[in-house]
XYZ file of C-alpha atoms in Angstrom:
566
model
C 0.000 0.000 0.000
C 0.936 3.245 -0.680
C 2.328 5.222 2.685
C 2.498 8.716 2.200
C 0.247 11.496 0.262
C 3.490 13.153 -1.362
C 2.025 14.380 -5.207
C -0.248 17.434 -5.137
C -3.129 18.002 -7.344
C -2.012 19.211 -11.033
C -2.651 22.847 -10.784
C -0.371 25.603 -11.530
C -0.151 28.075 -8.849
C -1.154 31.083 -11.087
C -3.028 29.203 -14.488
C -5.750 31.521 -15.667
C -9.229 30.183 -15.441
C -9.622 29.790 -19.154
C -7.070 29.371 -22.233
C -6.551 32.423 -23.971
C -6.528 31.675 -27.847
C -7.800 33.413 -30.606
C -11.578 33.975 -30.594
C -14.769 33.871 -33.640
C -15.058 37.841 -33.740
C -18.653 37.322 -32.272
C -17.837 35.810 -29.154
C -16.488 37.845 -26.407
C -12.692 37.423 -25.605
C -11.465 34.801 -23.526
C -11.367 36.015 -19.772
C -7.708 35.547 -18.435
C -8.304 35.411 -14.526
C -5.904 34.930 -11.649
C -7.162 33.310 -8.457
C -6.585 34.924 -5.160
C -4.891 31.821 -3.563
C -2.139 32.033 -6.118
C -1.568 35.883 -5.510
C -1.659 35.699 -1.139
C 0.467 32.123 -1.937
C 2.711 34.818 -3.576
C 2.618 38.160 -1.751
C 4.837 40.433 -2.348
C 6.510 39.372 -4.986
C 4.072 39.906 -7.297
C 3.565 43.573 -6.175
C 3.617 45.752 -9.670
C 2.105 42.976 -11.489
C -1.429 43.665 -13.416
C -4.510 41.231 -12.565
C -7.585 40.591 -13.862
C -9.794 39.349 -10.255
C -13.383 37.916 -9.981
C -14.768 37.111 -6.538
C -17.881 38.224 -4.087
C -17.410 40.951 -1.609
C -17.266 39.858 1.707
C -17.324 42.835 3.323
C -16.825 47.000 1.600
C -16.501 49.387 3.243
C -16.386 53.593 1.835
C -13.685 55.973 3.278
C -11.927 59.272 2.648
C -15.466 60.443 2.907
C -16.180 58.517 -0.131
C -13.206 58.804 -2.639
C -12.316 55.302 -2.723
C -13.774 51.833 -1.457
C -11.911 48.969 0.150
C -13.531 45.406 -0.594
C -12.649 42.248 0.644
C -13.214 39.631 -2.275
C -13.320 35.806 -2.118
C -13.041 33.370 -4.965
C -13.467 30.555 -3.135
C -10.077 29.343 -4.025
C -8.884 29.627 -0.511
C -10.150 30.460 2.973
C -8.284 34.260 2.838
C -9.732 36.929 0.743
C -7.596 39.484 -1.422
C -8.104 43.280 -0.302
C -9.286 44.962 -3.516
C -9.192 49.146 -3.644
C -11.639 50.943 -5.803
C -11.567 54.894 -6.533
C -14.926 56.943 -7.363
C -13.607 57.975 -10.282
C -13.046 54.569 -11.435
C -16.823 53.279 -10.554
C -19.592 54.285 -8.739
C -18.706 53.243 -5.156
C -22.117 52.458 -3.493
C -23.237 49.279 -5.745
C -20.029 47.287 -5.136
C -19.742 47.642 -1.494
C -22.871 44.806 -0.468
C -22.087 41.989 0.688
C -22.497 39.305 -1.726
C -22.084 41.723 -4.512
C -19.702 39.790 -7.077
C -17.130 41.491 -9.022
C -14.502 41.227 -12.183
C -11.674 43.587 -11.555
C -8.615 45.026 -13.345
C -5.630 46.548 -11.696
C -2.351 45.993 -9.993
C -1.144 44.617 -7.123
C 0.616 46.527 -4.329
C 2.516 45.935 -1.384
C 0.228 48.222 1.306
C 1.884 50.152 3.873
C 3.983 48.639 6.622
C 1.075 48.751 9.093
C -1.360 46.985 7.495
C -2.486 43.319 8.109
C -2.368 42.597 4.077
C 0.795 41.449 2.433
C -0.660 42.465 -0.998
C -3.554 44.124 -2.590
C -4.998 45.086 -5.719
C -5.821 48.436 -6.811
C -8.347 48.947 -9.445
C -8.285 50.314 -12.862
C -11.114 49.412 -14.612
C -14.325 47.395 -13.607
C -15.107 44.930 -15.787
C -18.484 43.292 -14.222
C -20.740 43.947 -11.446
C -23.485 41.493 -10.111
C -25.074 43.767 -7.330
C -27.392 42.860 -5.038
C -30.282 44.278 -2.772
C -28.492 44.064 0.212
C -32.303 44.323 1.987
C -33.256 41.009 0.995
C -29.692 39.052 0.423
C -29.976 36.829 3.615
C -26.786 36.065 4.428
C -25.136 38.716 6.601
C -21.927 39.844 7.894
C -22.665 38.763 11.029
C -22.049 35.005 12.233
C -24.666 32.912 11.056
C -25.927 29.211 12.158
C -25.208 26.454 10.150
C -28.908 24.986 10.638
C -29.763 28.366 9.564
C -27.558 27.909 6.403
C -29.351 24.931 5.511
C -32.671 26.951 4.382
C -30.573 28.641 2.129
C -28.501 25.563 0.636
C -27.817 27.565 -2.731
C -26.180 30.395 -1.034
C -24.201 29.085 1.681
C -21.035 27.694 -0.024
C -20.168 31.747 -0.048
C -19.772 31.520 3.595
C -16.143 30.600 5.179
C -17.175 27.476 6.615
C -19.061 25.852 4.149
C -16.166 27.016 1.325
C -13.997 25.095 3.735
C -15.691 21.815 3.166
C -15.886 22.116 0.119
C -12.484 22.560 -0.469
C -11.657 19.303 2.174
C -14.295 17.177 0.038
C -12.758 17.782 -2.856
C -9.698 17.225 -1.655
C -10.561 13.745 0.034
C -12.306 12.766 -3.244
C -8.890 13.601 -4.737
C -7.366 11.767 -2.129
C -9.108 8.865 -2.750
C -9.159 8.454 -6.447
C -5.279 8.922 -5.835
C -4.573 6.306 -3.369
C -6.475 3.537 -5.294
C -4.418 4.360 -8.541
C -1.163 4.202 -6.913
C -2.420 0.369 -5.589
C -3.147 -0.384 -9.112
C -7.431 -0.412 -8.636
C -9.699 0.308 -11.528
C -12.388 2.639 -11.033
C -15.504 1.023 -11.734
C -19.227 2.951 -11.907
C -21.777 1.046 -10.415
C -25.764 1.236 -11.136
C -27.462 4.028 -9.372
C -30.760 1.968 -10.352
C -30.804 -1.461 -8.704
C -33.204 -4.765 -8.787
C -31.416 -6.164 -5.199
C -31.084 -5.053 -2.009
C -27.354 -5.252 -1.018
C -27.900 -4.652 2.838
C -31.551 -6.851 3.529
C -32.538 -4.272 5.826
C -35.472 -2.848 2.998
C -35.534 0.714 3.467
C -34.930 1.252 -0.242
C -36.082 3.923 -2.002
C -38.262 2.707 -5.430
C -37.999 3.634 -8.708
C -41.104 3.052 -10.726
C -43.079 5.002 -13.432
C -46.021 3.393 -12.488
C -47.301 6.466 -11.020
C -46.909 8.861 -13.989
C -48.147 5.820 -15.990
C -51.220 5.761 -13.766
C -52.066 9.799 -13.748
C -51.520 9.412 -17.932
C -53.770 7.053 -17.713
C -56.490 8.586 -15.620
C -56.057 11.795 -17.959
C -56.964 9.743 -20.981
C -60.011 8.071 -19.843
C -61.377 11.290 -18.606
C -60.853 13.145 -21.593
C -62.265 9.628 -23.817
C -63.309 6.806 -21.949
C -62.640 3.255 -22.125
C -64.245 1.131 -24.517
C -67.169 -0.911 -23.530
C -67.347 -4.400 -24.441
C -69.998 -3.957 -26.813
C -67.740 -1.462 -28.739
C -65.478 -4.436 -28.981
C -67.602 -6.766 -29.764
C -68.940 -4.158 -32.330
C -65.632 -3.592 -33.958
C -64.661 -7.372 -34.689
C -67.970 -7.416 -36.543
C -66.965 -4.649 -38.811
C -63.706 -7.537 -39.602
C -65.647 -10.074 -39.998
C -67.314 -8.356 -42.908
C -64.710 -6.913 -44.815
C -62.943 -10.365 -44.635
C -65.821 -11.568 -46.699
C -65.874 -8.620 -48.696
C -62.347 -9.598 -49.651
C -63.151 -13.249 -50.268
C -65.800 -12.063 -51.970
C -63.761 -10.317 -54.352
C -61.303 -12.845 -54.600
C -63.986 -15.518 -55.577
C -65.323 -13.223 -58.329
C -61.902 -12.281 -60.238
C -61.879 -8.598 -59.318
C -59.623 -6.540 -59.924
C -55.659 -6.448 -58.250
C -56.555 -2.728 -57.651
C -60.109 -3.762 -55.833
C -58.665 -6.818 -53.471
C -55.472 -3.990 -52.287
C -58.052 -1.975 -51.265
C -60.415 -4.327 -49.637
C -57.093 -5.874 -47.918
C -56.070 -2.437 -46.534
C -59.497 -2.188 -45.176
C -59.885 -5.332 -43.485
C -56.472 -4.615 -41.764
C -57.658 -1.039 -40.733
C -60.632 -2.548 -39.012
C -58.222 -5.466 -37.471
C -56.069 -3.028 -36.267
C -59.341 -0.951 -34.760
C -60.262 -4.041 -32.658
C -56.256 -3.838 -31.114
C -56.248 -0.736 -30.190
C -59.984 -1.187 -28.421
C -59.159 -4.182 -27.113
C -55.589 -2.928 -25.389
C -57.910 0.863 -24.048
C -60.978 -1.414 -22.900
C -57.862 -2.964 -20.439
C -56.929 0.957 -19.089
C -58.347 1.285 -15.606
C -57.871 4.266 -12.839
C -55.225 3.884 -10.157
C -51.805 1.795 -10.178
C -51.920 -1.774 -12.272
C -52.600 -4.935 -10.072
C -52.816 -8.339 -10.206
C -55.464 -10.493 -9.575
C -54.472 -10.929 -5.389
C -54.199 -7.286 -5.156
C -50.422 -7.026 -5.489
C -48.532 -4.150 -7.947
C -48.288 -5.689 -11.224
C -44.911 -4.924 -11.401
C -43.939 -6.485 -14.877
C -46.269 -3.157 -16.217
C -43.487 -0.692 -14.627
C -40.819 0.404 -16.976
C -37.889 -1.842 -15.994
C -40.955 -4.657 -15.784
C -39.836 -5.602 -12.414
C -39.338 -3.807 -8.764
C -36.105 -1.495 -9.144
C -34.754 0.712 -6.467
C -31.945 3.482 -5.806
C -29.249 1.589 -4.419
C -28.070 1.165 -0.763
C -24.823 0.303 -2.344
C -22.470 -0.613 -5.005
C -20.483 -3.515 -3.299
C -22.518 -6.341 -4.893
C -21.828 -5.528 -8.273
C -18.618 -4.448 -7.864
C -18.227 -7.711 -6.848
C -18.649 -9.627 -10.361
C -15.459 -6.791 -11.539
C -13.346 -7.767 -8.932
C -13.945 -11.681 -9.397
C -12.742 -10.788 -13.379
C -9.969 -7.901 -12.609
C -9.042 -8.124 -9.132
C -8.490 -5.088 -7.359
C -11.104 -2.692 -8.316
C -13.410 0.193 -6.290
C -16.328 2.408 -7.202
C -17.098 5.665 -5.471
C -20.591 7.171 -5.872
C -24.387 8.283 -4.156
C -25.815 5.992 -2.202
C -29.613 6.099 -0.967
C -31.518 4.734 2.830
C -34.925 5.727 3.208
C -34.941 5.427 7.014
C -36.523 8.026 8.235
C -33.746 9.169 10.794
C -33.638 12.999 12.326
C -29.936 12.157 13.292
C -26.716 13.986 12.793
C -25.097 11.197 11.406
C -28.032 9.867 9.138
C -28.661 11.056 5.080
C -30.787 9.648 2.537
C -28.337 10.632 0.030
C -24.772 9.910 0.660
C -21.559 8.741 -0.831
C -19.324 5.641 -0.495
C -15.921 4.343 -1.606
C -16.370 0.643 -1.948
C -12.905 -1.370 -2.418
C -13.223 -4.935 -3.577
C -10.344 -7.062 -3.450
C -9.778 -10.463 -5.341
C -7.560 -12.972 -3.565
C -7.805 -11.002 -0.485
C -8.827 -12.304 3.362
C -9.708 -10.306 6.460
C -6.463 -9.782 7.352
C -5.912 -8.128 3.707
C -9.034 -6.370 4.135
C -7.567 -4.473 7.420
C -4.407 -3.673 6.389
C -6.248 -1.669 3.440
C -8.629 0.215 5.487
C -5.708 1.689 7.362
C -3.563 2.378 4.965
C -6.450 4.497 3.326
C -7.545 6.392 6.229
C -3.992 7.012 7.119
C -3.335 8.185 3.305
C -6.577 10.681 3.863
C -5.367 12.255 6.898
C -1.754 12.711 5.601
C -3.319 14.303 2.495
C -5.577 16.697 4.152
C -2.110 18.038 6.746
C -0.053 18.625 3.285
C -2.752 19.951 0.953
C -5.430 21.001 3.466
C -3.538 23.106 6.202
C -5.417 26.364 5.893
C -9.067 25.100 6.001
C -8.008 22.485 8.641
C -6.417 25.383 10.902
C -10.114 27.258 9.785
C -11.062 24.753 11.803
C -9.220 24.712 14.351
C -10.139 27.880 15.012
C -13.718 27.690 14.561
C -15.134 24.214 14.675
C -12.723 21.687 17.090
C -9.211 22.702 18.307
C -8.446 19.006 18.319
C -8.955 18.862 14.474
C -5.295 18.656 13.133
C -4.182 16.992 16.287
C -6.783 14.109 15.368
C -5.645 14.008 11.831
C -1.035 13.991 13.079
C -2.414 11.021 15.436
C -4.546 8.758 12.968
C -1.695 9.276 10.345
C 0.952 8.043 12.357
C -0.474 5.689 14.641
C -1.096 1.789 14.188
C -5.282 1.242 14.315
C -5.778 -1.171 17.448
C -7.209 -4.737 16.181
C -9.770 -6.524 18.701
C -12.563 -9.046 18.137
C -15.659 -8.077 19.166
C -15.763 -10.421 22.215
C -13.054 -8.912 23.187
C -14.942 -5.177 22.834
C -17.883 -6.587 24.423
C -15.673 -7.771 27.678
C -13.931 -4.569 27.678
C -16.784 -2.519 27.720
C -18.646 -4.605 30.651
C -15.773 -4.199 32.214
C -15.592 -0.501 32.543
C -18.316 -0.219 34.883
C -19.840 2.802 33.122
C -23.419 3.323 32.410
C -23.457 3.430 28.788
C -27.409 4.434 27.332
C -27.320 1.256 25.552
C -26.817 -1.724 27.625
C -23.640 -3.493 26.661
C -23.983 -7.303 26.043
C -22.932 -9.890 23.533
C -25.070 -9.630 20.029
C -25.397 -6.487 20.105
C -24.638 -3.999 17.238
C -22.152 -0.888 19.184
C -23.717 2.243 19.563
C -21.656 5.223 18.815
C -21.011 5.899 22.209
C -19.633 2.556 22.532
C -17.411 3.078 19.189
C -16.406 5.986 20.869
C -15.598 5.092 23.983
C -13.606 2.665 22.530
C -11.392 4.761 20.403
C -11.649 8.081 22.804
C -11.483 6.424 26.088
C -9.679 3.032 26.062
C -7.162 3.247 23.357
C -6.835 6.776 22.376
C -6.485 6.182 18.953
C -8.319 3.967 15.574
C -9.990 0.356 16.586
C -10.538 -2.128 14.502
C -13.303 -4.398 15.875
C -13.897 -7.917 13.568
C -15.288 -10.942 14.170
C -19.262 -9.711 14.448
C -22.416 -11.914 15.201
C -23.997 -13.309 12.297
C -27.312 -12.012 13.349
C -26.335 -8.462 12.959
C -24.383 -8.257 9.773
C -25.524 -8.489 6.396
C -25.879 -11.992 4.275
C -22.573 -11.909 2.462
C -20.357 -11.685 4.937
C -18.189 -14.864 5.328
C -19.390 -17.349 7.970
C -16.713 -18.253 10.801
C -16.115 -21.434 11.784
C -17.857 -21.237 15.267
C -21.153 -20.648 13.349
C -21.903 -18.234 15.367
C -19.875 -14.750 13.855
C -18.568 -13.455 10.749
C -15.643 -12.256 9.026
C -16.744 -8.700 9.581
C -14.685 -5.432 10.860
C -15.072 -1.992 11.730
C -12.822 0.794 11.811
C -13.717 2.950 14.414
C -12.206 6.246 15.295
C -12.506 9.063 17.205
C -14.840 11.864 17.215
C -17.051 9.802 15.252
C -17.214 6.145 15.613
C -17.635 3.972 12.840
C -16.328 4.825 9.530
C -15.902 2.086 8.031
C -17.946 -1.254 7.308
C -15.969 -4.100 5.999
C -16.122 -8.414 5.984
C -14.521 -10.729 3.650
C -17.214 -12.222 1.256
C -18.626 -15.503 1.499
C -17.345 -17.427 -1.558
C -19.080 -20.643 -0.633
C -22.041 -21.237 -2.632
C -23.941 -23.246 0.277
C -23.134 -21.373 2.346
C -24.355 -18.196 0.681
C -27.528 -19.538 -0.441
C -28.481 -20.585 3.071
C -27.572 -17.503 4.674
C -29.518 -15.478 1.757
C -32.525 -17.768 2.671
C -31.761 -16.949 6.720
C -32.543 -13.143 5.984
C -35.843 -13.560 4.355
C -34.865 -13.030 1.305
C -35.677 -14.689 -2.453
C -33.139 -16.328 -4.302
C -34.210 -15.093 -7.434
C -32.649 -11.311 -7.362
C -29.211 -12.930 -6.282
C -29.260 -15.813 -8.842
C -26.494 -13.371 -10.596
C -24.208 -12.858 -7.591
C -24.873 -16.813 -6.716
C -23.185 -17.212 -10.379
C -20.267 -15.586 -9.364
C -20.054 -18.672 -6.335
C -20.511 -20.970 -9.089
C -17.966 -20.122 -12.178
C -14.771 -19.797 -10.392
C -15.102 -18.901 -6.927
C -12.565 -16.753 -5.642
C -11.868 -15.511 -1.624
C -12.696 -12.077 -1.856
C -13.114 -8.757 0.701
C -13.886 -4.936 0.521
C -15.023 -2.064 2.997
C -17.524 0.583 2.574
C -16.429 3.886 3.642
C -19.032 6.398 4.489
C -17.224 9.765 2.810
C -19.522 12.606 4.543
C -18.362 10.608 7.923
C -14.308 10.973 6.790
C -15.294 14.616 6.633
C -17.221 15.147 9.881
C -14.236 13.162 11.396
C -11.755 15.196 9.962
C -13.278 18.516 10.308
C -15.420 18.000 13.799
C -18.551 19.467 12.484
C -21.322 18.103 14.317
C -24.281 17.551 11.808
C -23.578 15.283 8.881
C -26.076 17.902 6.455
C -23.222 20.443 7.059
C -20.459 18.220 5.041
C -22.981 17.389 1.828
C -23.758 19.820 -0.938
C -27.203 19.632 -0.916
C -28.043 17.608 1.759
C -31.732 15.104 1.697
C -32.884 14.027 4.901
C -36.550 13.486 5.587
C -38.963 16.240 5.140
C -35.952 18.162 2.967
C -34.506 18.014 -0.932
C -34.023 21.804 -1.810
C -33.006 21.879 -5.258
């Protein structure tokens, strides 16, 4: 595995935001545009140097009584924001002062005087674009705001420091992530969104089906022309019966070619007449059933149930029994309806899937992963992690240096479940063998006992999902958690169970139908292979790394129950 995060993303320091090249003389000029983390990166240095700057005010301000404007704009590049100085004479000061108010600037940069807190700024020459705003009804002030607050304005809050933080971390992580796998020589795989099994057994799926729409189209047209009554049918096959012997007719009296095409194309008018009546006399109000009043399904557009998927693991299965090492990384869907902090109904996971691979295997990747995260987020991250610091949890970085660098403690669950009794603390949930941890256990485990990552394996059967390999005590599996502080669990692992038996039985055990898993039963059957992979929860890597509280706070647009804005 790969040990340390030492290559940085491929971005030049000062690229502009768009290739300049020559341009169709009715299209606007290319817009050469320097971000503000390259020119605070660079301070001084570049003092005397001319700009072109686009960002949102974060705060103006007018003085010399009103000769000149000092703006503090943000590009979202980095957590600081470049000091920008506007004259009257150069625009009208008042519209560009708002907050929110986004501007494209041309000038050059400075070195202020000694006393100020700015190594650099930019004084402005010409304005090039304005985007002002009422700053009566813009509804994020300059004033600290909530971050549940934030939430009823999910399309605006990425412009505030914290939420341009995490954004920033996320796609670092993601960066992160897609790194570390290609360095261990993983292919990328893109898994269904759109599913026909349920990976996890637990149901709380949400459906896809157009059987709704289908059903309101439906109710539309008979309104507007009702269905057929049988009579009309009947009615209809009449009118065939008679041109067919109009055409036999015609046949047994030598007419001509001319008359029998005719007659023909008649008698398959009316034959086509009696289909269509015959398939609208079958349209009825409401969703299809079948005759025992269950959803007739096979009507539906895929012509079977489908759902959004809990997750990709099963079908990145059948890649890594044909490629080996392979992982997919997408949205994930639950619809349990949880109020939590740590609960979604949209959320991502990196799934790794290993060929060849045991529990032990499956481990020694986790770590080396979450490790590979944290180092990547000290080197390439420092600013927004020391944001927050600052802001969110002083113990942010401090977490990060001590997951990096510090071997993940391996214990069975008995053994967690022993330790745990043994405590003597009053936990909320009562500690006792088959039971799935709580957080605070997790916790308690990581924060508490061994001050640092714990991997727990070797879980009851009865609490972990079908695949998972069977032990030989019959009683666990090959399952593990990595657990770690501030958040508990954040990742879900097992090796597979590549025994076809074995698999069928414990497929039957959960109450589940063969039928949807005949495909991942073929996998058993044509070259069975040991396998393993982990699910890690990615909005969870970012709460853990950043301390935020609420897991809607480390999403883009965040769906929970009662809420999808946008």
């Amino acid at each position: 595995m790969a040990e340390d995060a030492t290559s940085a993303p491929p971005t030049a320091e000062l690229a502009a935001a768009s290739i300049s090249s020559p341009s169709p003389s009715d299209l606007e000029p290319p817009t050469t545009r320097t971000r503000i983390r390259a020119i605070l990166d660079a301070g001084e240095s570049l003092a005397g140097q001319r700009v072109v700057v686009g960002g949102w005010v974060k705060t103006g301000r007018q003085q010399g009584k009103g000769e000149f404007a000092f703006l503090e704009v943000n590009d979202g590049s980095c957590q600081g924001n470049l000091q920008v100085m506007v004259d009257k004479d150069v625009h009208p000061l008042a519209p560009l002062t708002h907050t929110g108010t986004s501007v494209l600037v041309e000038g050059v940069l400075k070195k202020p005087p000694a006393e100020a807190k700015q190594r650099i700024e930019l004084k402005v020459e010409k304005v090039i674009e304005v985007g002002e705003v009422d700053a009566a009804a813009y509804p994020l002030p300059k004033t600290k705001i909530t971050l549940e607050t934030l939430r009823d304005f999910v399309h605006l809050r990425a412009r505030t420091n914290t939420i341009g933080a995490v954004a920033r971390i996320r796609h670092q992580l993601a960066y992160a992530t897609h790194t570390f796998f290609n360095e261990n020589d993983y292919l990328y795989i893109h898994t269904p969104i759109i599913t026909t099994s349920d990976c996890e057994g637990a149901g709380e799926m949400f459906q896809v089906t157009a059987l709704f729409s289908q059903a309101e189209k439906a109710d539309k047209e008979l309104k507007l022309n009702p269905a057929p009554l049988e009579a009309d049918v009947e009615a209809a096959k009449l009118v065939v019966k008679e041109k067919a012997n109009a055409v036999i007719q015609l046949k047994a009296a030598k007419a001509s070619k001319q008359e029998i095409t005719a007659a023909v194309s008649e008698l398959t008018k009316a034959k086509e007449n009696v289909l269509r009546l015959e398939e609208r006399s079958k349209l009825k109000p409401g969703i299809p059933r079948k005759d025992d009043g269950t959803i007739a399904f096979e009507t539906d557009f895929f012509r079977r149930q489908a759902f959004l998927t809990v997750s990709g693991q099963l079908q990145v299965e059948t890649y890594a029994c044909a490629l080996g090492s392979v992982y997919t990384f997408g949205p994930t869907f639950r619809a349990e309806n949880s109020h939590t902090s740590r609960h979604l109904a949209e959320f991502w996971m990196v799934e790794p899937e290993i060929a060849f691979a045991n529990l032990h295997d499956d481990m020694n990747c986790a770590e080396s992963y979450v490790q590979y995260l944290c180092k990547w987020l000290l080197k390439h991250c420092r600013e927004d992690m020391e944001f927050m610091v600052k802001h969110v949890d002083k113990t942010a970085i401090e977490r990060l240096e001590l997951v990096s660098s510090t071997p993940f403690e391996r214990i069975s669950y008995t053994k967690a479940v022993e330790i745990l009794e043994g405590t003597g603390k009053k936990f909320e949930n009562k500690v006792e063998w088959g039971i799935d941890l709580a957080s605070e256990h997790e916790r308690y485990l990581t924060e508490v006992i061994f001050k640092k990552p714990v991997i727990v394996y070797n879980y009851p059967k009865g609490i972990k999902a079908f695949y998972m390999r069977l032990n030989e005590d019959q009683n666990t599996v090959a399952a593990m958690d990595v657990l770690v502080p501030k958040v508990g669990e954040l990742i879900g692992g097992s090796q597979r169970e590549e025994r076809l038996d074995v698999l069928k039985q414990r497929i039957l055990d959960a109450d589940l139908p063969l039928e949807p898993y005949e495909w991942y039963l073929d996998l058993r059957r044509f070259g069975t292979v040991k396998h393993s992979g982990f699910g890690l929860g990615f909005e969870r890597m970012i709460l853990f790394a950043t301390g935020l509280e609420n897991i809607r706070d480390v999403i883009p647009f965040p769906r929970y129950p009662g809420r999808a804005d946008l």
